[in-house]
Every structure is written in C-alpha cells, then in structure tokens.
Coordinates of C-alpha atoms and ligand atoms in Angstrom, one line a residue:
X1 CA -44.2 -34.7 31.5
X2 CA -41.4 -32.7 31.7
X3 CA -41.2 -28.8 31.6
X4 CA -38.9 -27.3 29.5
X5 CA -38.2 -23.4 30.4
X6 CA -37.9 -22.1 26.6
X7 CA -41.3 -23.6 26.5
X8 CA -42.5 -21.9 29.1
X9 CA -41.1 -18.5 28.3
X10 CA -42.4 -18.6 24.7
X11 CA -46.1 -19.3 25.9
X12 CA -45.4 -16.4 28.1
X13 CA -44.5 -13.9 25.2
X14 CA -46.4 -15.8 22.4
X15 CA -48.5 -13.6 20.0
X16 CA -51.5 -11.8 21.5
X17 CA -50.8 -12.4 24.8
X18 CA -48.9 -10.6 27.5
X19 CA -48.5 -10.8 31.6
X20 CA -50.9 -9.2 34.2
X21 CA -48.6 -7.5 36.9
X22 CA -50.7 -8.3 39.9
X23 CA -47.9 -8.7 42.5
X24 CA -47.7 -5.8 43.9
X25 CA -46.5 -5.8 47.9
X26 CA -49.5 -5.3 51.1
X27 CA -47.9 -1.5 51.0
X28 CA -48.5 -0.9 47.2
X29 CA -51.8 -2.5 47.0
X30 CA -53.0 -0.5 50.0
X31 CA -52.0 2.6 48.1
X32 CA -54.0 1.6 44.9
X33 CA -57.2 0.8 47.3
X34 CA -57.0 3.9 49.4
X35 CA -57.3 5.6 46.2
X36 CA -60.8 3.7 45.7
X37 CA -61.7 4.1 49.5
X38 CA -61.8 0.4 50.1
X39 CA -60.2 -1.3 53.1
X40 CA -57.2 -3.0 52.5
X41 CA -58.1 -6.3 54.5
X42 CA -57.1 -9.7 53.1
X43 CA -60.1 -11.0 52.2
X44 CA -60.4 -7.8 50.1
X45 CA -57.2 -8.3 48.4
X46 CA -58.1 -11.8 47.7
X47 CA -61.8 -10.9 46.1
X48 CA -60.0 -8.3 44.2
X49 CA -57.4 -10.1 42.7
X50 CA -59.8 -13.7 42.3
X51 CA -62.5 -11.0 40.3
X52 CA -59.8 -10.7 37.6
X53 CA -58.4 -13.6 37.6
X54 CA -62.2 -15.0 37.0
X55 CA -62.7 -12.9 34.0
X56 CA -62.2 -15.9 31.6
X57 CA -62.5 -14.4 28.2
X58 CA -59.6 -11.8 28.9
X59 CA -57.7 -14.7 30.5
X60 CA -57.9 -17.2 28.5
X61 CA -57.1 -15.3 25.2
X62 CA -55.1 -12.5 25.7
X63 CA -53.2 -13.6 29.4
X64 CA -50.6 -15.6 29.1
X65 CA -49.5 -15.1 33.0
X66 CA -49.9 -13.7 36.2
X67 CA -47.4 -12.2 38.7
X68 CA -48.5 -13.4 42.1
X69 CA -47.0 -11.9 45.4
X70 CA -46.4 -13.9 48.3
X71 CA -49.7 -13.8 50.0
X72 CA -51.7 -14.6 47.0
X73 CA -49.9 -18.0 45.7
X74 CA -51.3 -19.0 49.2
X75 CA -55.0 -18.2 49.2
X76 CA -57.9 -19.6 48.0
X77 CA -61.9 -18.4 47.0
X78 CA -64.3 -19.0 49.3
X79 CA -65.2 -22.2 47.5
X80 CA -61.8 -23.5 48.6
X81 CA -60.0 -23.3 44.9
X82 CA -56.6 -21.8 45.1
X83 CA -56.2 -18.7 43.3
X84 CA -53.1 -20.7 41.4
X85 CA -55.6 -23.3 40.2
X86 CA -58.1 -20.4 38.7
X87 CA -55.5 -19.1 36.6
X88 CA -54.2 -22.4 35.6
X89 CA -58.2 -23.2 34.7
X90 CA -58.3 -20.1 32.6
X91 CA -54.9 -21.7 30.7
X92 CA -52.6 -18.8 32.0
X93 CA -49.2 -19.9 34.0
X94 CA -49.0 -18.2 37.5
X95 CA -45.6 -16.8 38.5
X96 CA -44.4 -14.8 41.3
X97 CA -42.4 -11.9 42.7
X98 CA -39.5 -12.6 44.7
X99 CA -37.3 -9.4 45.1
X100 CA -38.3 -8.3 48.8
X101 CA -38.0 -4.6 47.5
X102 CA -35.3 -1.5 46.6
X103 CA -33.5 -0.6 49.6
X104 CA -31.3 2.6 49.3
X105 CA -27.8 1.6 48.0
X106 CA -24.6 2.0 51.0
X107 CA -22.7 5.0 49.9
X108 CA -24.7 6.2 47.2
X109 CA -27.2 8.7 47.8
X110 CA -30.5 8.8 46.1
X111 CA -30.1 5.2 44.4
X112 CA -31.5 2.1 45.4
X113 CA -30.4 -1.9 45.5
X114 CA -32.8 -4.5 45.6
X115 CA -32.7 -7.0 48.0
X116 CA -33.9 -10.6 48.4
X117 CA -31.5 -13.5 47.8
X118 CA -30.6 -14.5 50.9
X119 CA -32.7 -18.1 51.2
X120 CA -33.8 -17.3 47.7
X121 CA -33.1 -21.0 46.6
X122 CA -35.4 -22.6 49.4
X123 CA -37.9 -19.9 48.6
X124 CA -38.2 -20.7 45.3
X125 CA -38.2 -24.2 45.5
X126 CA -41.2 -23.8 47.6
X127 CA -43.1 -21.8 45.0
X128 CA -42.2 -24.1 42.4
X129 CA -44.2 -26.8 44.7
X130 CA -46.9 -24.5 45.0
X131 CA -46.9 -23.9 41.4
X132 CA -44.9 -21.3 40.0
X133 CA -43.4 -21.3 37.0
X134 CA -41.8 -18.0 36.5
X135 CA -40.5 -15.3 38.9
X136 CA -39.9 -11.6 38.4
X137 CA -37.7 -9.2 40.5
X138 CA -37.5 -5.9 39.6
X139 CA -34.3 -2.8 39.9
X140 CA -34.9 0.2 40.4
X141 CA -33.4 2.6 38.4
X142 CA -33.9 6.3 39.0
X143 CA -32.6 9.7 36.9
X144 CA -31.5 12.6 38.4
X145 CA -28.7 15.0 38.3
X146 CA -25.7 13.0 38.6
X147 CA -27.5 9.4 38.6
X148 CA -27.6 6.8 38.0
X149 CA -24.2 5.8 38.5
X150 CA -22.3 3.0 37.8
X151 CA -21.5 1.5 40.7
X152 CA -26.2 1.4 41.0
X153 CA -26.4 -0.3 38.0
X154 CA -23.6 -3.2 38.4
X155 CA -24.8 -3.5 41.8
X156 CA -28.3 -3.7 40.3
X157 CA -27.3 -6.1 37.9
X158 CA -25.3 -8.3 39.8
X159 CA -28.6 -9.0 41.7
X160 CA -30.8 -9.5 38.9
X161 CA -28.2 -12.1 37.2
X162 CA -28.0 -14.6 40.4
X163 CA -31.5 -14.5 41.0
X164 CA -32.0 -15.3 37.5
X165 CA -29.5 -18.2 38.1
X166 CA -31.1 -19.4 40.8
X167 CA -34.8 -19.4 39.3
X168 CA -33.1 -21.7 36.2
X169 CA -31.9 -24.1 38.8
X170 CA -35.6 -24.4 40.5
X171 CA -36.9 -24.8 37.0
X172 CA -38.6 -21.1 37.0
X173 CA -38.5 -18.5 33.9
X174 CA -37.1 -15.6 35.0
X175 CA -38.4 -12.7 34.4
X176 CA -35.7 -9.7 34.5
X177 CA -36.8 -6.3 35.5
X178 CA -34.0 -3.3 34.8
X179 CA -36.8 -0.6 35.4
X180 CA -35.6 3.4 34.5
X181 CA -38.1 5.2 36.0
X182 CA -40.2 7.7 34.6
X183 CA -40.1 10.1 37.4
X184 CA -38.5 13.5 36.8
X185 CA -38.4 15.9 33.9
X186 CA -35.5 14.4 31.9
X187 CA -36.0 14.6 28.2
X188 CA -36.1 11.0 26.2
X189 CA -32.6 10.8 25.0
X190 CA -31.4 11.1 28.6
X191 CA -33.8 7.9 29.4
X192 CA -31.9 6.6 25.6
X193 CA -28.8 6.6 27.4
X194 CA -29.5 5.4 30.5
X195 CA -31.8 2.4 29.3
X196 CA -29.1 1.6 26.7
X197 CA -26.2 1.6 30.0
X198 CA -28.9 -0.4 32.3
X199 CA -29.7 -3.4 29.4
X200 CA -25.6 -3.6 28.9
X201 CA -24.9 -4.0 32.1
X202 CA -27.3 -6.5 33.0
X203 CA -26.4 -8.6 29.6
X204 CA -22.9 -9.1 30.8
X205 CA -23.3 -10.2 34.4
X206 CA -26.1 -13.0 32.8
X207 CA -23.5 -13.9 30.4
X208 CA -21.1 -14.0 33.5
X209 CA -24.2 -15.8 35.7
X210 CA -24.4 -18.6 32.9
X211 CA -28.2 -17.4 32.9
X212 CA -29.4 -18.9 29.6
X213 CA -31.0 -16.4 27.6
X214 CA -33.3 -18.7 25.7
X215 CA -35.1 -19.3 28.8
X216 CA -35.2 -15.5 30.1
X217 CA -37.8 -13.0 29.4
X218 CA -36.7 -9.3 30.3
X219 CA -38.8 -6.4 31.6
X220 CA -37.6 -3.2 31.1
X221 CA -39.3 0.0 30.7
X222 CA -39.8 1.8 27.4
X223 CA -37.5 4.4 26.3
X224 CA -40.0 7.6 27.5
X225 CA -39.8 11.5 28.4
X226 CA -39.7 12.1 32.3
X227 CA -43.2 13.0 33.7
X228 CA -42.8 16.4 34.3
X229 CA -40.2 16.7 31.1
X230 CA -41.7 20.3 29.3
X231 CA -41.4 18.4 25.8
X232 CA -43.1 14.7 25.8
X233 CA -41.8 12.6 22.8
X234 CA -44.5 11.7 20.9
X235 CA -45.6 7.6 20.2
X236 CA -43.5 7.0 17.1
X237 CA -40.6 8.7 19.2
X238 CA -41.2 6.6 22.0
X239 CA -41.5 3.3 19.4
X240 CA -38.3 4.5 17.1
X241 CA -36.0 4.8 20.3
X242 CA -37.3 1.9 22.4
X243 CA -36.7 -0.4 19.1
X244 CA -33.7 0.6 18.7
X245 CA -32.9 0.8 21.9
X246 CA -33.3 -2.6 22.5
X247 CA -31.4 -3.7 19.0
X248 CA -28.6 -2.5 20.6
X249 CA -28.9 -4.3 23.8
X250 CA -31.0 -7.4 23.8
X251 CA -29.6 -10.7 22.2
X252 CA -32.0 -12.3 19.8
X253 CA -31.6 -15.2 22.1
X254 CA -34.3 -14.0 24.1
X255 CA -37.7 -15.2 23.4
X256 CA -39.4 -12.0 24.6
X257 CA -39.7 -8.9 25.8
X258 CA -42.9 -7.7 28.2
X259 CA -42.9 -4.0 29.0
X260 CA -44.0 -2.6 32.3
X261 CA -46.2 0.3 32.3
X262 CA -44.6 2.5 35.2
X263 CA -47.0 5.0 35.3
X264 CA -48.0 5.5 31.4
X265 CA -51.7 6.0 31.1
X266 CA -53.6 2.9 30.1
X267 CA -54.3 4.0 26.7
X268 CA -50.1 5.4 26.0
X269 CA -49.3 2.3 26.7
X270 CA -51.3 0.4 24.5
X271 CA -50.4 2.6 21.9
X272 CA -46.7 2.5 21.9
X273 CA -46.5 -1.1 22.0
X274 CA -48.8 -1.1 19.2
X275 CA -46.3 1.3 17.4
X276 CA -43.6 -0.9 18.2
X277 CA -45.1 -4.5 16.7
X278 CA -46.7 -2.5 13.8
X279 CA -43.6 -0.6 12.4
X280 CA -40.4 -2.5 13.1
X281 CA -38.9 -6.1 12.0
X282 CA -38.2 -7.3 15.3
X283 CA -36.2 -11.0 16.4
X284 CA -38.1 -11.0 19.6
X285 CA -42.3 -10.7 20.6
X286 CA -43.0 -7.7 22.2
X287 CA -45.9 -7.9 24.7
X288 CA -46.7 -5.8 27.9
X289 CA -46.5 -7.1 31.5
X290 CA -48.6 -5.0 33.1
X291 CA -49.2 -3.7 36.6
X292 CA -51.1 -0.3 36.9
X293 CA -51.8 0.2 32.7
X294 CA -53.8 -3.2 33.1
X295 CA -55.7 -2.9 36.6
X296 CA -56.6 1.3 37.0
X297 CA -59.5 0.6 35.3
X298 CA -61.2 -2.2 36.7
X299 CA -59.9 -0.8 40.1
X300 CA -62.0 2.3 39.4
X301 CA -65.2 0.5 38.5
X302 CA -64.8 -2.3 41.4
X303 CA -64.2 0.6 44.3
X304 CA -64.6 -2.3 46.6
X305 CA -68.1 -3.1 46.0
X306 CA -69.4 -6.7 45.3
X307 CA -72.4 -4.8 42.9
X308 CA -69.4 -4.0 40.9
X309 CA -68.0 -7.2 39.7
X310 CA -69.7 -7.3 36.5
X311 CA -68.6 -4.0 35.4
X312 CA -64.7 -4.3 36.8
X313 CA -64.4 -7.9 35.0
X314 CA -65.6 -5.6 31.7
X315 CA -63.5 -3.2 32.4
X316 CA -60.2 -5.4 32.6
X317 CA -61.2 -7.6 29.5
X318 CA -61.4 -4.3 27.2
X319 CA -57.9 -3.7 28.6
X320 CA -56.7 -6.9 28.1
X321 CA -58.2 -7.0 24.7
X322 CA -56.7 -3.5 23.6
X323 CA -53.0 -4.6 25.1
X324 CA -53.8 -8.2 23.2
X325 CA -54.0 -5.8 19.9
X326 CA -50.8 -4.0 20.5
X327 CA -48.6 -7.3 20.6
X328 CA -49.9 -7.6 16.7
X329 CA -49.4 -4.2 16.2
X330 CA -53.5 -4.1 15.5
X331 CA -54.6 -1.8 17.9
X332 CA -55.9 1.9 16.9
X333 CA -57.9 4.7 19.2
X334 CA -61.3 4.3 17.6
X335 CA -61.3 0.9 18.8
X336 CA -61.3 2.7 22.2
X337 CA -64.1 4.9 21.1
X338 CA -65.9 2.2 19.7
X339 CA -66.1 0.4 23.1
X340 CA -66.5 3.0 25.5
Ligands
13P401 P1 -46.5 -1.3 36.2 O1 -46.9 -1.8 34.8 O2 -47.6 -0.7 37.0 O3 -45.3 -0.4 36.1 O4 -46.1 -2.6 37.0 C1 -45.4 -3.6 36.4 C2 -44.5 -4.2 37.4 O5 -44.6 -5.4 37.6 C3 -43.5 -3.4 38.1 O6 -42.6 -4.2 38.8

C-alpha cells in the first residue's frame, strides 16, 4: 500500500479531530512533573504518556495524532507493546519532534534560532522505520521592544522550510511551527503584525524550498494579547484577527491548520477555536495541536499515582471531547458545567 502525504495530512486535520502535543523534551516534561511532585524517572514518563495514550474513547474519536519525542517512539508498556503500536491500535498516526531546540540567535540579542538539521535526513529516515509519519519543529518567536527582527524570522524560516523539505523526501507530513509567543504585555495588534510578518516569511522560503503545501500542515499560534497585556482581547477578537490573520497569509493549498495552545488556559483555548470554526467561511480545517491546553488536566489528577489512572484518562477524554467540539465550531461553556 502506498502512502500518500496529502492523505496523511488531511486525516490529521480532518473534522473533529486534532493532535495531542505530547513531545515535550526530558527538561520540559520534568518541569510539568515537578509541578505535580512526581519524579521524573523514565519509567514515569513512559506510564504517563502510555495512560493517555490508552484512553481509547478520546483517541480513537477526537485524536487524529500524537507528537512523540525521541525517547518515547522507542519505548514500550510493560506488556512489551510499543507505545507507537498503541496509538496506531487506537487509529491515531504517531509523529515526532525533531527540532533539537531554540538556541539564542549569533548577533541578535534576546532572539532565538532553532537548531537540528545537521543529520536530519538519516534521523528521519530512521523514524519513518520506526513509524512516524509526521514530524513537527517548532520557532520560536518572541515580542519585545525592538523584536522580533527580520534577520530572527528569515533565519527562523529558512530552518523551518528545509526541514520541511527534508520530511517530504522521507515521506513524513510536516508539521510547521512559526510560534509568536504569548509572553509579555504587548496588546493584540502588535501580535497582528508580527504573526502576519512570521506566516509571510515562512510562505516564501517553502515556495523557495519546493515544500509542497498540499502535504504541509502549519502550527502557528493564535493571534492573542500578551499575558501581562492590561487590556486582554476578548474571544471573538481573538477569532476575527486570527481568521483574518491567516487569510492573509496561508495558501488555501494547505489542508490544515492545528493551533498550539502556548500557555492559554484549557478552557480559552477551546473557546476560540470554537469561535473560529463557528463564525467564519474558512478554505482550510482548523483543529488544535495541543501540548499543555490538552494534558494540565489529566496531569493534575494523575500527580504520579497509579490510583489515579481512572480519573486522569477522564480527565483527558473531557478535554479531548471539548477541543473535538471546537473543530465543528459546536462547543459552548455549559457543556463544561455540565460535565464537571
Ligand atoms: P502547547 O500547546 O503547550 O503550546 O504545546 C504545543 C507544542 O507542541 C509546542 O511546540
């Protein structure tokens, strides 16, 4: 049977589905289970990670992938079934992360480059054996007085096209990650501009890549006040500006377009993608790809405790079912009352 990649990224992005972020690096993982108090051994990365990935009802209807890092494509349950074979089971296709993280940028202070391609083709050649069929790398975009400059984003950019080159070649989706963060306390129309300057610059190095949109799905973050910005925009702000945002800036070439949370709450970022797939006639899907918006809560529950399972697995399927709303634009708070 052969694969095709359009295939592949329209299962990805296809109606009432989205992508569970759970690739996150030894460092970042150990962050999210100091804040639970549990030790961050591999064996209890593993039983963390195979817990969700056993939850079959979320997985089966409203996952349509999973973002693996490097250690977990390897490992497998104690019953000696890799952790690529459980999602596969549950219908899902696994992928994997394979930037090796944002590095500060030479001569530009403040700004990152992200780093990685060096040996990238054998890399993922060998993930494709063990069974990945998309990849994701991820830029790092930050806002502050005077940044992000020019020279970040081409740089940035540059990166993201020859990886995604690369994956097409190994016959993996890739799955491009411009992502404007959040931090700070600039207002939403400074995030406008940026986001709008990040998605341009990363169209035309593709189109100078030869990266074939049709079997790309991008990542980027939705257009959003800074954190500590004194006047939040409000949901249908957030939708209105992301939407158009992305008219601007995305060929309908591409099949899809999964968010990443990046430190919204779990419930804002239902929400706005709900806005987003209720209001607006859109020439893409619109799903989530979710790290943190997906996992906080079933983190919370598990706190490293086997007597927890139960109650982490129905933790992450509400999630998943809320987020499986938004892509259809059917999601609305009571159903969070309703089910708490
Ligand atoms: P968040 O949804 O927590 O931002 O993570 C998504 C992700 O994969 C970032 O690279």
């Amino acid at each position: 049977m052969t694969e095709r990649l359009e295939d592949i990224a329209q299962a990805m992005v296809a109606p009432g589905k989205g992508i569970l972020a759970a690739d996150e690096s030894t460092g970042t993982i150990k962050k999210r289970f100091d804040s639970i108090n549990a030790d961050c051994t591999e064996a209890n990365r593993r039983d963390y990670r195979e817990m969700l990935f056993r939850c079959n009802d979320a997985m089966e209807s409203c996952i349509s992938g999973v973002i693996l890092y490097d250690e977990t494509v390897r490992q497998k349950s104690d019953d000696g079934v890799t952790l690529v074979d459980i999602i596969k089971s549950a219908g899902a296709i696994p992928g994997i992360k394979v930037d090796t993280g944002a590095k500060d940028l030479a001569g530009a202070p403040g700004e990152k480059i992200t780093e990685g391609l060096d040996g990238l083709r054998e890399r993922l050649n060998e993930y494709h054996g063990l069974g990945a069929r998309f990849a994701k790398w991820r830029a790092v975009i930050d806002i502050a007085e005077g940044i992000p400059s020019d020279y970040c984003l081409r740089a940035n950019a540059h990166a993201l096209a020859r990886y995604a080159a690369l994956c097409q070649e190994a016959g993996i989706v890739p799955i491009v990650e411009p992502e404007v963060l959040m931090d700070g306390g600039h207002d939403i129309d400074r995030c406008m501009a940026v986001t709008e300057a990040a998605l341009n610059t990363l169209f035309d190095e593709l189109y100078l890549h030869r990266v074939v949109l049709e079997q790309t799905v991008l990542k980027p973050n939705m257009v959003i006040s800074g954190k500590k910005c004194a006047t939040r925009a409000g949901v249908d702000e957030v939708a209105e500006k992301t939407v158009r945002t992305l008219k601007r800036c995305v060929p309908a070439a591409i099949p899809g377009i999964a968010f990443l949370s990046g430190g919204q709450s779990d419930e804002e970022a239902t929400a706005h993608l709900s806005a987003m797939n209720a209001g607006y006639d859109l020439p893409w899907n619109l799903t989530f790809s979710y790290g943190r918006a997906l996992q906080a809560a079933p983190l919370q529950a598990w706190c490293g405790n086997a007597s927890n399972v139960t109650a982490a697995q129905t933790a992450f399927c509400h999630r998943a079912r809320m987020n499986s709303l938004a892509t259809k634009g059917e999601w609305s708070a009571d159903l969070e009352q309703s089910a708490a």
